[in-house]
Amino acid sequence: MPRPADAPPAPGLSLRTRLRSFLAKSNGISLANNVSAMSQQPCIRVAVVMERVSAPNAWEAWQFRVIEVVPDEGVFGDTPRKLHDDGKTSRWLHPGFRVELYADECKGYFLNLTSGRPVWFVSWREADADPSHVEITAVSLSYIEADRRLTAEERVENLPLEPELCEWLRLYTNEHFRPDTGRKVRAQSFLSPKERARPVDDAPGPERPGD
């Protein structure tokens, strides 16, 4: 029996298991150690879950926040769909966002990875035609792109990035990041406060097999 159009996806494998499988299918790589495959144009497809609250206070008609970023395996369609609505709070699924990695954005990925808390950046704005809805403008992993969108007066929220995706992003950044000195910089998900305070030019180079 098919699910109603506004029903959430049926529960299945854990998000971590789905991510591992999804990344392997999307990029044809093993997250363990296949760095050579990162020379391809890595891309994953995701969907965003937004929460909307009606009349949250005396000054606002609507309040929005990002709840979750989930893998989009092509079963959600192309348009936003309502997952839940109790009259006060509703949740909406926005599908079809491609997250591609680009070599010229590697500094932004590096800043994200070395922040101590790597995150998704989800940018959005209120829909011009209907303030009760939002338009999600991008999903990114680049700190610098998030800053550009804030400068353009979009709203940017962040959510923790899953460990499998941290590794996916780290491998790509290690392979392609060229700091100003021309040396590669090893992007690590977690550094001590002392290490994070070091200038980028002093950061260690990437480990090589056999080092």
Short mmCIF file of C-alpha atoms in Angstrom, two decimals:
data_model
loop_
_atom_site.label_atom_id
_atom_site.label_comp_id
_atom_site.label_asym_id
_atom_site.label_seq_id
_atom_site.Cartn_x
_atom_site.Cartn_y
_atom_site.Cartn_z
CA MET A 1 0.00 0.00 0.00
CA PRO A 2 1.63 3.34 -0.99
CA ARG A 3 2.39 5.96 1.65
CA PRO A 4 0.39 9.19 1.70
CA ALA A 5 2.14 12.08 -0.05
CA ASP A 6 2.81 13.87 3.23
CA ALA A 7 4.10 10.84 5.15
CA PRO A 8 7.78 10.72 6.15
CA PRO A 9 10.02 8.08 4.55
CA ALA A 10 9.67 4.68 6.19
CA PRO A 11 12.36 3.94 8.80
CA GLY A 12 15.08 1.58 7.69
CA LEU A 13 18.82 1.38 8.09
CA SER A 14 20.56 3.81 10.42
CA LEU A 15 21.63 7.13 8.92
CA ARG A 16 25.30 6.19 9.31
CA THR A 17 24.81 2.89 7.46
CA ARG A 18 22.81 4.63 4.72
CA LEU A 19 25.51 7.28 4.35
CA ARG A 20 28.25 4.69 4.01
CA SER A 21 26.29 2.81 1.34
CA PHE A 22 25.18 6.01 -0.38
CA LEU A 23 28.69 7.46 -0.61
CA ALA A 24 30.06 4.22 -2.00
CA LYS A 25 27.35 4.12 -4.68
CA SER A 26 27.55 7.81 -5.52
CA ASN A 27 31.29 8.03 -5.90
CA GLY A 28 32.52 4.49 -6.45
CA ILE A 29 35.06 4.86 -3.66
CA SER A 30 35.91 3.20 -0.38
CA LEU A 31 36.00 5.66 2.48
CA ALA A 32 38.85 3.72 4.01
CA ASN A 33 41.85 4.71 1.92
CA ASN A 34 41.14 5.11 -1.81
CA VAL A 35 42.50 8.63 -2.26
CA SER A 36 43.20 8.24 -5.98
CA ALA A 37 39.47 8.13 -6.75
CA MET A 38 39.13 11.64 -5.37
CA SER A 39 40.49 13.00 -8.66
CA GLN A 40 36.97 12.50 -10.02
CA GLN A 41 34.29 15.17 -9.42
CA PRO A 42 32.84 13.99 -6.10
CA CYS A 43 29.16 14.68 -5.64
CA ILE A 44 26.39 13.53 -3.35
CA ARG A 45 22.68 14.36 -3.44
CA VAL A 46 20.94 15.36 -0.22
CA ALA A 47 17.60 16.60 1.08
CA VAL A 48 16.95 19.10 3.86
CA VAL A 49 14.28 18.89 6.55
CA MET A 50 13.02 22.30 7.71
CA GLU A 51 10.76 23.02 10.66
CA ARG A 52 8.19 25.83 10.55
CA VAL A 53 6.46 27.21 13.65
CA SER A 54 3.36 29.38 13.30
CA ALA A 55 3.18 32.56 15.42
CA PRO A 56 6.10 31.64 17.71
CA ASN A 57 5.87 35.02 19.48
CA ALA A 58 4.12 38.37 19.31
CA TRP A 59 6.55 39.75 16.71
CA GLU A 60 6.85 36.96 14.18
CA ALA A 61 4.25 35.24 12.01
CA TRP A 62 6.57 32.33 11.20
CA GLN A 63 9.80 30.88 12.47
CA PHE A 64 12.00 28.44 10.56
CA ARG A 65 14.98 26.25 11.37
CA VAL A 66 16.95 23.48 9.71
CA ILE A 67 16.38 20.11 11.37
CA GLU A 68 18.34 17.57 9.33
CA VAL A 69 20.33 16.90 6.17
CA VAL A 70 19.69 13.39 4.83
CA PRO A 71 20.82 11.37 1.78
CA ASP A 72 18.53 11.78 -1.21
CA GLU A 73 18.49 8.57 -3.24
CA GLY A 74 15.98 9.92 -5.75
CA VAL A 75 12.79 8.75 -4.02
CA PHE A 76 11.67 12.13 -2.64
CA GLY A 77 10.67 13.75 -5.91
CA ASP A 78 11.66 17.24 -7.02
CA THR A 79 9.48 19.57 -4.95
CA PRO A 80 9.14 20.26 -1.20
CA ARG A 81 6.69 18.01 0.60
CA LYS A 82 5.04 18.21 4.00
CA LEU A 83 6.12 15.53 6.46
CA HIS A 84 4.15 16.61 9.53
CA ASP A 85 1.72 19.31 10.60
CA ASP A 86 -0.04 19.61 13.96
CA GLY A 87 -1.45 23.07 13.29
CA LYS A 88 1.37 24.81 15.15
CA THR A 89 4.55 23.11 13.97
CA SER A 90 5.17 21.54 10.59
CA ARG A 91 8.16 19.87 8.97
CA TRP A 92 8.98 20.01 5.29
CA LEU A 93 11.34 17.94 3.17
CA HIS A 94 13.26 19.88 0.48
CA PRO A 95 14.89 17.37 -1.90
CA GLY A 96 17.36 17.44 -4.75
CA PHE A 97 20.44 19.35 -3.57
CA ARG A 98 23.76 18.38 -5.14
CA VAL A 99 26.80 18.81 -2.91
CA GLU A 100 29.82 18.85 -5.22
CA LEU A 101 33.42 19.28 -4.15
CA TYR A 102 35.61 21.74 -6.07
CA ALA A 103 39.37 22.20 -5.83
CA ASP A 104 39.03 26.00 -5.67
CA GLU A 105 36.83 25.68 -2.56
CA CYS A 106 39.37 23.59 -0.63
CA LYS A 107 40.38 26.42 1.68
CA GLY A 108 36.73 26.62 2.78
CA TYR A 109 36.67 22.85 3.36
CA PHE A 110 39.93 23.09 5.30
CA LEU A 111 38.51 25.78 7.57
CA ASN A 112 35.42 23.66 8.16
CA LEU A 113 37.41 20.49 8.92
CA THR A 114 39.83 22.21 11.30
CA SER A 115 37.12 24.06 13.21
CA GLY A 116 36.84 21.25 15.76
CA ARG A 117 33.21 20.70 14.75
CA PRO A 118 32.79 20.13 10.99
CA VAL A 119 29.29 20.98 9.79
CA TRP A 120 26.84 21.21 6.93
CA PHE A 121 26.05 24.78 5.88
CA VAL A 122 22.44 25.22 4.77
CA SER A 123 21.52 28.63 3.35
CA TRP A 124 17.95 29.81 2.87
CA ARG A 125 15.67 32.81 2.57
CA GLU A 126 11.96 33.50 2.84
CA ALA A 127 10.03 32.89 -0.36
CA ASP A 128 9.21 36.18 -2.07
CA ALA A 129 5.69 35.13 -3.02
CA ASP A 130 4.74 33.54 0.31
CA PRO A 131 6.46 34.36 3.63
CA SER A 132 5.00 31.18 5.16
CA HIS A 133 7.50 29.20 3.07
CA VAL A 134 11.24 29.28 2.53
CA GLU A 135 13.57 28.74 -0.41
CA ILE A 136 16.69 26.75 0.36
CA THR A 137 19.44 28.25 -1.80
CA ALA A 138 22.33 25.84 -1.19
CA VAL A 139 23.80 23.05 0.89
CA SER A 140 27.57 23.32 1.21
CA LEU A 141 30.62 22.13 3.12
CA SER A 142 32.67 25.28 2.54
CA TYR A 143 33.11 27.82 5.32
CA ILE A 144 33.98 30.47 2.73
CA GLU A 145 30.87 29.85 0.64
CA ALA A 146 28.76 30.12 3.80
CA ASP A 147 30.38 33.48 4.52
CA ARG A 148 29.64 34.67 0.98
CA ARG A 149 25.98 33.79 1.40
CA LEU A 150 25.78 35.55 4.75
CA THR A 151 27.24 38.62 3.06
CA ALA A 152 24.47 38.33 0.46
CA GLU A 153 21.98 38.51 3.37
CA GLU A 154 20.89 34.90 3.16
CA ARG A 155 20.39 32.98 6.37
CA VAL A 156 22.91 30.21 7.01
CA GLU A 157 22.44 27.46 9.56
CA ASN A 158 24.73 24.57 10.33
CA LEU A 159 24.33 21.00 11.47
CA PRO A 160 27.04 18.51 12.57
CA LEU A 161 28.66 16.60 9.72
CA GLU A 162 28.60 12.82 10.08
CA PRO A 163 31.99 11.08 10.56
CA GLU A 164 31.79 9.27 7.21
CA LEU A 165 31.32 12.57 5.42
CA CYS A 166 34.13 14.20 7.42
CA GLU A 167 36.42 11.48 6.09
CA TRP A 168 35.09 11.91 2.53
CA LEU A 169 35.74 15.64 2.72
CA ARG A 170 39.15 15.20 4.38
CA LEU A 171 40.38 12.84 1.66
CA TYR A 172 39.39 15.27 -1.08
CA THR A 173 40.89 18.27 0.73
CA ASN A 174 44.17 16.44 1.37
CA GLU A 175 44.41 15.60 -2.31
CA HIS A 176 43.54 19.01 -3.78
CA PHE A 177 44.24 21.80 -1.28
CA ARG A 178 47.07 24.11 -2.33
CA PRO A 179 47.79 26.78 0.29
CA ASP A 180 49.55 30.00 -0.65
CA THR A 181 52.96 28.40 -0.17
CA GLY A 182 52.19 25.77 -2.82
CA ARG A 183 52.40 22.94 -0.27
CA LYS A 184 49.44 20.73 0.51
CA VAL A 185 47.95 21.05 3.97
CA ARG A 186 46.66 18.07 5.84
CA ALA A 187 43.02 18.65 6.78
CA GLN A 188 42.13 17.02 10.09
CA SER A 189 38.69 16.91 11.62
CA PHE A 190 39.92 17.70 15.10
CA LEU A 191 42.95 19.71 16.21
CA SER A 192 43.97 21.00 19.61
CA PRO A 193 43.30 24.70 20.28
CA LYS A 194 47.06 25.33 19.99
CA GLU A 195 47.22 23.61 16.60
CA ARG A 196 44.12 25.43 15.32
CA ALA A 197 45.74 28.75 16.26
CA ARG A 198 48.72 28.09 13.99
CA PRO A 199 48.76 29.92 10.64
CA VAL A 200 47.74 27.88 7.62
CA ASP A 201 51.24 28.23 6.15
CA ASP A 202 52.69 26.38 9.17
CA ALA A 203 50.25 23.48 8.96
CA PRO A 204 51.80 20.02 8.32
CA GLY A 205 51.73 18.50 4.87
CA PRO A 206 49.68 15.40 4.05
CA GLU A 207 50.87 12.00 5.09
CA ARG A 208 52.08 9.78 2.30
CA PRO A 209 51.80 5.97 2.16
CA GLY A 210 54.69 4.48 4.02
CA ASP A 211 55.44 7.62 6.10
#
